[in-house]
Amino acid sequence: MTSPAPTLPDAGARVDLRRYAWLSIVVAILTIVLKTSAWAMTDSVGLLADAAESTVNLVAAVVALIALTVAARPATERFLYGRAKAEYFSAAIEGLMIFVAAAVIMVTAVERFINPRPLENLGVGLLIVVIASLLNGGVALVLLRVGRTHNSITLRADGTHLMTDVVTSAGILLGVGLVALTGWERLDAVVAFAVGVNIIVTGIGLLRESLSGLLDKALPDADHEIITEVLRRRTDGTITFHGLQTREAGPQKFMNVHVLVPDEWTVKQGHDYIDGLEDELRDCLPDLTVLTHLEPISDPASYADIPEQHVPIHGDDHDPTRPPEEAP
């Protein structure tokens, strides 16, 4: 017997994260203008690479806005669990776009290494890049903080990308500054190529995280510990649990578990017990959706349907495949 359909978190009650995507869009436009101006003034391929990455930031921010808009829509008859996984598509697209930006940067860097050119107006150009980097850094910190608070992979990906842009700009500033000091013009291209490599590493990380989410990655260990602590506390010899499985979809968390209760319990007793269990779990993890499967504790059939892959609830001295009276 299965408890009533879970009550999904009310999307309308959550914080509207789209305003942070709009913030990212506005800042991306500003930094594109600033960095493009710096490149036009200096003719530095490193600064051109920096401006190209900011263009990717803009497109990624627009994709993030679309993903957050879709993810915020409530569940429907067609999408019974909502659309929270749209955030993972956003992160994947952003990761792919990072690869495109890196390829453009690296090809341009190779061409400039072969055909170096003198740089001009470095002082003003570098000052403009510093201002743009401060803008990006401030927004990146905001997006990372909000993304962690609300478990939004879209905002974390956007914040990570912006922070990578800040690191990129710092490396380019160093490289262009060294060009001014040493007069070695090819150093500008070397720095730009190194920036491209760094961007690829960031893109791989974003793709790995987004694909893990699309493949129903389990909840973090810290969440598992909270859930299993509640279940262990409620295990008393007449009631026990097994077959715990978890997954996450954006800010939403899901778990299902088998609840083994005394054979003589009525349907109402089992239903009331499960209601209390689900309330306690949601008190500990507010975004958790709980699915329970009620089974008689002494029926051997209750131990024949344990999922092959599940989270262990009890210690090594507990055999979850046998009723308590049959335990050695």
Tab-separated table of C-alpha atoms in Angstrom:
chain	number	residue	atom	x	y	z
A	1	MET	CA	0.000	0.000	0.000
A	2	THR	CA	1.252	3.434	-0.876
A	3	SER	CA	0.531	6.680	0.914
A	4	PRO	CA	-1.399	9.437	-0.877
A	5	ALA	CA	0.350	11.340	-3.658
A	6	PRO	CA	3.003	13.654	-2.240
A	7	THR	CA	2.375	17.317	-1.892
A	8	LEU	CA	5.030	19.014	-3.980
A	9	PRO	CA	6.590	22.240	-2.733
A	10	ASP	CA	4.637	25.232	-3.930
A	11	ALA	CA	6.758	26.873	-6.616
A	12	GLY	CA	4.938	30.128	-6.092
A	13	ALA	CA	6.024	30.187	-2.454
A	14	ARG	CA	9.703	30.058	-3.310
A	15	VAL	CA	11.954	32.995	-3.865
A	16	ASP	CA	11.775	34.233	-7.458
A	17	LEU	CA	15.332	33.601	-8.642
A	18	ARG	CA	14.779	35.190	-12.034
A	19	ARG	CA	15.745	38.623	-10.768
A	20	TYR	CA	19.279	37.335	-10.260
A	21	ALA	CA	19.382	36.236	-13.894
A	22	TRP	CA	18.293	39.753	-14.883
A	23	LEU	CA	21.104	41.139	-12.726
A	24	SER	CA	23.554	38.891	-14.563
A	25	ILE	CA	22.208	40.064	-17.939
A	26	VAL	CA	22.587	43.757	-17.084
A	27	VAL	CA	26.131	43.306	-15.789
A	28	ALA	CA	27.081	41.173	-18.821
A	29	ILE	CA	25.990	43.974	-21.148
A	30	LEU	CA	28.005	46.523	-19.168
A	31	THR	CA	31.136	44.377	-19.133
A	32	ILE	CA	30.856	43.660	-22.863
A	33	VAL	CA	30.794	47.389	-23.569
A	34	LEU	CA	33.724	48.040	-21.233
A	35	LYS	CA	35.916	45.167	-22.398
A	36	THR	CA	35.218	45.740	-26.084
A	37	SER	CA	36.254	49.351	-25.597
A	38	ALA	CA	39.445	48.215	-23.880
A	39	TRP	CA	40.252	45.834	-26.744
A	40	ALA	CA	39.555	48.501	-29.388
A	41	MET	CA	41.902	50.898	-27.605
A	42	THR	CA	44.761	48.435	-27.080
A	43	ASP	CA	44.416	45.871	-29.917
A	44	SER	CA	45.295	43.191	-27.347
A	45	VAL	CA	44.221	39.663	-28.246
A	46	GLY	CA	44.094	38.923	-24.528
A	47	LEU	CA	41.531	41.661	-24.005
A	48	LEU	CA	39.667	40.444	-27.078
A	49	ALA	CA	39.486	37.008	-25.446
A	50	ASP	CA	38.168	38.615	-22.276
A	51	ALA	CA	35.479	40.466	-24.233
A	52	ALA	CA	34.506	37.248	-26.046
A	53	GLU	CA	33.991	35.443	-22.751
A	54	SER	CA	31.767	38.274	-21.535
A	55	THR	CA	29.654	37.831	-24.665
A	56	VAL	CA	29.229	34.190	-23.687
A	57	ASN	CA	28.249	35.408	-20.220
A	58	LEU	CA	25.411	37.402	-21.737
A	59	VAL	CA	24.034	34.520	-23.760
A	60	ALA	CA	24.398	32.204	-20.752
A	61	ALA	CA	22.525	34.661	-18.546
A	62	VAL	CA	19.655	34.765	-21.045
A	63	VAL	CA	19.562	30.950	-21.105
A	64	ALA	CA	19.582	30.969	-17.297
A	65	LEU	CA	16.620	33.352	-17.248
A	66	ILE	CA	14.661	31.058	-19.563
A	67	ALA	CA	15.549	27.985	-17.487
A	68	LEU	CA	14.565	29.625	-14.203
A	69	THR	CA	11.289	30.776	-15.746
A	70	VAL	CA	10.477	27.239	-16.884
A	71	ALA	CA	11.618	25.673	-13.595
A	72	ALA	CA	9.385	28.037	-11.588
A	73	ARG	CA	6.219	26.825	-13.287
A	74	PRO	CA	3.976	24.682	-11.067
A	75	ALA	CA	3.346	20.989	-11.596
A	76	THR	CA	0.670	20.064	-14.132
A	77	GLU	CA	-1.070	16.900	-15.320
A	78	ARG	CA	1.667	16.520	-17.936
A	79	PHE	CA	4.600	17.483	-15.669
A	80	LEU	CA	3.536	15.909	-12.383
A	81	TYR	CA	6.817	16.676	-10.614
A	82	GLY	CA	7.261	20.161	-12.020
A	83	ARG	CA	10.017	21.306	-14.355
A	84	ALA	CA	12.919	21.867	-11.953
A	85	LYS	CA	15.293	19.852	-14.168
A	86	ALA	CA	15.208	22.683	-16.701
A	87	GLU	CA	18.014	24.197	-14.608
A	88	TYR	CA	20.318	21.321	-15.518
A	89	PHE	CA	19.784	21.997	-19.228
A	90	SER	CA	20.792	25.610	-18.612
A	91	ALA	CA	24.019	24.555	-16.917
A	92	ALA	CA	24.776	22.096	-19.727
A	93	ILE	CA	24.215	24.759	-22.389
A	94	GLU	CA	26.429	27.165	-20.486
A	95	GLY	CA	29.160	24.528	-20.262
A	96	LEU	CA	28.996	23.939	-24.018
A	97	MET	CA	29.104	27.673	-24.707
A	98	ILE	CA	32.212	27.953	-22.580
A	99	PHE	CA	33.901	25.442	-24.895
A	100	VAL	CA	32.958	27.554	-27.919
A	101	ALA	CA	34.382	30.695	-26.289
A	102	ALA	CA	37.569	28.844	-25.359
A	103	ALA	CA	38.013	27.583	-28.927
A	104	VAL	CA	37.645	31.092	-30.366
A	105	ILE	CA	40.083	32.483	-27.826
A	106	MET	CA	42.709	29.789	-28.437
A	107	VAL	CA	42.542	30.031	-32.237
A	108	THR	CA	42.885	33.818	-32.037
A	109	ALA	CA	45.788	33.466	-29.624
A	110	VAL	CA	47.668	31.133	-31.964
A	111	GLU	CA	47.191	33.533	-34.879
A	112	ARG	CA	48.443	36.475	-32.811
A	113	PHE	CA	51.433	34.458	-31.566
A	114	ILE	CA	52.437	33.852	-35.184
A	115	ASN	CA	51.757	37.468	-36.170
A	116	PRO	CA	52.393	39.643	-33.091
A	117	ARG	CA	51.309	43.283	-33.037
A	118	PRO	CA	52.270	46.196	-30.799
A	119	LEU	CA	49.808	47.158	-28.061
A	120	GLU	CA	48.568	50.709	-27.484
A	121	ASN	CA	46.888	52.744	-24.722
A	122	LEU	CA	47.518	49.981	-22.204
A	123	GLY	CA	47.032	52.163	-19.123
A	124	VAL	CA	43.451	53.207	-19.900
A	125	GLY	CA	42.573	49.816	-21.370
A	126	LEU	CA	43.691	47.934	-18.270
A	127	LEU	CA	41.832	50.340	-15.990
A	128	ILE	CA	38.613	49.652	-17.900
A	129	VAL	CA	39.136	45.903	-17.503
A	130	VAL	CA	39.666	46.321	-13.743
A	131	ILE	CA	36.315	48.120	-13.447
A	132	ALA	CA	34.579	45.392	-15.471
A	133	SER	CA	36.172	42.679	-13.331
A	134	LEU	CA	34.977	44.303	-10.115
A	135	LEU	CA	31.432	44.312	-11.496
A	136	ASN	CA	31.672	40.660	-12.485
A	137	GLY	CA	33.216	39.651	-9.174
A	138	GLY	CA	30.486	41.308	-7.133
A	139	VAL	CA	27.696	39.692	-9.131
A	140	ALA	CA	29.456	36.304	-9.099
A	141	LEU	CA	29.567	36.311	-5.298
A	142	VAL	CA	25.854	37.156	-5.136
A	143	LEU	CA	24.911	34.393	-7.605
A	144	LEU	CA	27.041	31.766	-5.855
A	145	ARG	CA	25.582	32.645	-2.450
A	146	VAL	CA	21.977	32.604	-3.659
A	147	GLY	CA	22.601	29.471	-5.729
A	148	ARG	CA	23.907	27.591	-2.683
A	149	THR	CA	21.112	28.895	-0.447
A	150	HIS	CA	18.341	27.835	-2.842
A	151	ASN	CA	20.175	24.838	-4.401
A	152	SER	CA	19.942	26.363	-7.875
A	153	ILE	CA	22.465	24.820	-10.261
A	154	THR	CA	21.604	27.538	-12.809
A	155	LEU	CA	22.730	30.363	-10.524
A	156	ARG	CA	25.743	28.385	-9.305
A	157	ALA	CA	26.783	27.737	-12.916
A	158	ASP	CA	26.309	31.396	-13.838
A	159	GLY	CA	28.216	32.526	-10.747
A	160	THR	CA	31.019	30.053	-11.433
A	161	HIS	CA	31.258	31.282	-15.009
A	162	LEU	CA	31.440	34.908	-13.886
A	163	MET	CA	34.082	34.067	-11.282
A	164	THR	CA	36.062	32.303	-14.001
A	165	ASP	CA	35.754	35.489	-16.031
A	166	VAL	CA	37.234	37.413	-13.112
A	167	VAL	CA	40.182	35.008	-12.890
A	168	THR	CA	40.551	35.244	-16.659
A	169	SER	CA	40.668	39.018	-16.499
A	170	ALA	CA	43.245	38.906	-13.717
A	171	GLY	CA	45.480	36.658	-15.820
A	172	ILE	CA	45.087	38.885	-18.849
A	173	LEU	CA	45.848	41.995	-16.828
A	174	LEU	CA	49.018	40.333	-15.590
A	175	GLY	CA	50.020	39.222	-19.079
A	176	VAL	CA	49.331	42.536	-20.771
A	177	GLY	CA	51.116	44.318	-17.957
A	178	LEU	CA	54.160	42.116	-18.503
A	179	VAL	CA	54.024	42.913	-22.218
A	180	ALA	CA	54.230	46.592	-21.328
A	181	LEU	CA	57.206	45.959	-19.035
A	182	THR	CA	59.151	43.489	-21.169
A	183	GLY	CA	58.145	44.512	-24.687
A	184	TRP	CA	57.642	40.842	-25.636
A	185	GLU	CA	54.446	41.087	-27.690
A	186	ARG	CA	53.908	37.346	-28.058
A	187	LEU	CA	53.320	37.104	-24.310
A	188	ASP	CA	49.876	38.593	-24.934
A	189	ALA	CA	48.979	35.579	-27.106
A	190	VAL	CA	50.463	33.102	-24.600
A	191	VAL	CA	48.291	34.507	-21.818
A	192	ALA	CA	45.195	34.413	-24.040
A	193	PHE	CA	45.838	30.730	-24.864
A	194	ALA	CA	46.274	29.884	-21.177
A	195	VAL	CA	42.960	31.625	-20.486
A	196	GLY	CA	41.301	29.402	-23.088
A	197	VAL	CA	42.620	26.274	-21.359
A	198	ASN	CA	41.338	27.508	-17.990
A	199	ILE	CA	37.906	28.165	-19.474
A	200	ILE	CA	37.743	24.596	-20.830
A	201	VAL	CA	38.410	23.203	-17.352
A	202	THR	CA	35.500	25.260	-15.994
A	203	GLY	CA	33.222	24.049	-18.787
A	204	ILE	CA	34.011	20.407	-18.018
A	205	GLY	CA	33.021	20.950	-14.397
A	206	LEU	CA	29.687	22.520	-15.344
A	207	LEU	CA	28.872	19.717	-17.793
A	208	ARG	CA	29.702	17.065	-15.215
A	209	GLU	CA	27.408	18.625	-12.610
A	210	SER	CA	24.521	19.170	-15.024
A	211	LEU	CA	24.707	15.617	-16.404
A	212	SER	CA	24.758	14.209	-12.863
A	213	GLY	CA	21.528	16.053	-12.136
A	214	LEU	CA	19.861	14.850	-15.336
A	215	LEU	CA	20.831	11.279	-14.399
A	216	ASP	CA	19.042	11.550	-11.012
A	217	LYS	CA	22.084	11.849	-8.783
A	218	ALA	CA	21.398	10.958	-5.144
A	219	LEU	CA	21.105	13.626	-2.470
A	220	PRO	CA	24.324	14.770	-0.727
A	221	ASP	CA	25.663	12.698	2.170
A	222	ALA	CA	24.660	15.415	4.646
A	223	ASP	CA	21.014	15.091	3.590
A	224	HIS	CA	21.228	11.300	3.782
A	225	GLU	CA	22.488	11.569	7.342
A	226	ILE	CA	19.537	13.767	8.311
A	227	ILE	CA	17.039	11.362	6.731
A	228	THR	CA	18.582	8.195	8.158
A	229	GLU	CA	18.802	9.766	11.621
A	230	VAL	CA	15.035	10.331	11.580
A	231	LEU	CA	14.416	6.761	10.392
A	232	ARG	CA	16.825	5.230	12.924
A	233	ARG	CA	15.156	7.185	15.704
A	234	ARG	CA	11.788	5.747	14.682
A	235	THR	CA	13.018	2.131	14.462
A	236	ASP	CA	11.943	0.293	17.643
A	237	GLY	CA	11.615	-3.402	16.785
A	238	THR	CA	7.945	-3.153	15.836
A	239	ILE	CA	8.554	-0.573	13.100
A	240	THR	CA	11.524	-0.445	10.768
A	241	PHE	CA	12.564	0.825	7.322
A	242	HIS	CA	14.540	-0.236	4.285
A	243	GLY	CA	14.970	0.487	0.573
A	244	LEU	CA	15.764	4.189	0.986
A	245	GLN	CA	16.432	5.916	-2.347
A	246	THR	CA	16.901	9.634	-3.038
A	247	ARG	CA	17.348	12.029	-5.933
A	248	GLU	CA	17.309	15.756	-6.573
A	249	ALA	CA	15.959	17.998	-9.318
A	250	GLY	CA	17.192	21.559	-8.978
A	251	PRO	CA	15.974	22.880	-5.619
A	252	GLN	CA	13.591	19.937	-5.146
A	253	LYS	CA	14.603	16.828	-3.199
A	254	PHE	CA	12.909	13.442	-3.424
A	255	MET	CA	13.094	10.257	-1.343
A	256	ASN	CA	11.209	6.978	-1.221
A	257	VAL	CA	11.398	4.369	1.522
A	258	HIS	CA	9.621	1.186	2.604
A	259	VAL	CA	7.915	1.474	6.003
A	260	LEU	CA	7.419	-1.854	7.806
A	261	VAL	CA	4.725	-1.743	10.525
A	262	PRO	CA	2.963	-4.302	12.767
A	263	ASP	CA	0.811	-6.758	10.814
A	264	GLU	CA	-2.296	-5.983	12.855
A	265	TRP	CA	-2.325	-2.246	12.108
A	266	THR	CA	-5.325	-0.883	10.275
A	267	VAL	CA	-5.018	1.173	7.113
A	268	LYS	CA	-5.781	4.317	9.144
A	269	GLN	CA	-3.054	3.545	11.683
A	270	GLY	CA	-0.520	3.111	8.898
A	271	HIS	CA	-1.717	6.252	7.147
A	272	ASP	CA	-1.530	8.340	10.335
A	273	TYR	CA	1.951	7.033	11.105
A	274	ILE	CA	3.205	7.851	7.624
A	275	ASP	CA	1.713	11.356	7.818
A	276	GLY	CA	3.697	12.019	10.995
A	277	LEU	CA	6.870	10.558	9.473
A	278	GLU	CA	6.600	12.702	6.350
A	279	ASP	CA	5.934	15.837	8.405
A	280	GLU	CA	9.043	15.177	10.529
A	281	LEU	CA	11.217	14.602	7.475
A	282	ARG	CA	9.958	17.770	5.789
A	283	ASP	CA	10.602	19.738	8.965
A	284	CYS	CA	14.255	18.677	8.689
A	285	LEU	CA	14.486	19.154	4.902
A	286	PRO	CA	11.801	21.666	3.794
A	287	ASP	CA	12.190	20.989	0.053
A	288	LEU	CA	11.882	17.216	0.487
A	289	THR	CA	9.110	15.273	-1.247
A	290	VAL	CA	8.537	11.947	0.536
A	291	LEU	CA	7.182	8.779	-1.075
A	292	THR	CA	6.493	5.856	1.286
A	293	HIS	CA	5.564	2.230	0.713
A	294	LEU	CA	3.760	0.590	3.648
A	295	GLU	CA	4.420	-3.125	4.315
A	296	PRO	CA	3.640	-5.695	7.090
A	297	ILE	CA	6.774	-6.269	9.107
A	298	SER	CA	6.408	-10.063	9.503
A	299	ASP	CA	5.565	-10.910	5.895
A	300	PRO	CA	8.590	-12.376	4.070
A	301	ALA	CA	7.294	-10.783	0.861
A	302	SER	CA	7.997	-7.388	2.415
A	303	TYR	CA	11.707	-8.190	2.190
A	304	ALA	CA	11.687	-9.435	-1.386
A	305	ASP	CA	11.318	-6.059	-3.102
A	306	ILE	CA	14.237	-4.112	-1.643
A	307	PRO	CA	15.846	-2.070	-4.478
A	308	GLU	CA	19.257	-3.280	-5.527
A	309	GLN	CA	20.742	0.170	-4.988
A	310	HIS	CA	19.642	1.974	-1.848
A	311	VAL	CA	20.984	4.059	1.007
A	312	PRO	CA	21.800	2.019	4.167
A	313	ILE	CA	19.728	3.144	7.130
A	314	HIS	CA	20.923	0.988	10.018
A	315	GLY	CA	24.282	-0.245	11.237
A	316	ASP	CA	26.091	-3.406	10.201
A	317	ASP	CA	24.357	-5.404	12.960
A	318	HIS	CA	20.929	-4.918	11.348
A	319	ASP	CA	19.813	-7.202	8.522
A	320	PRO	CA	17.235	-5.267	6.500
A	321	THR	CA	16.314	-8.353	4.457
A	322	ARG	CA	14.784	-10.274	7.395
A	323	PRO	CA	11.991	-9.607	9.912
A	324	PRO	CA	13.233	-8.753	13.433
A	325	GLU	CA	12.060	-12.094	14.923
A	326	GLU	CA	14.133	-13.974	12.348
A	327	ALA	CA	17.313	-12.014	13.006
A	328	PRO	CA	20.166	-14.185	14.369
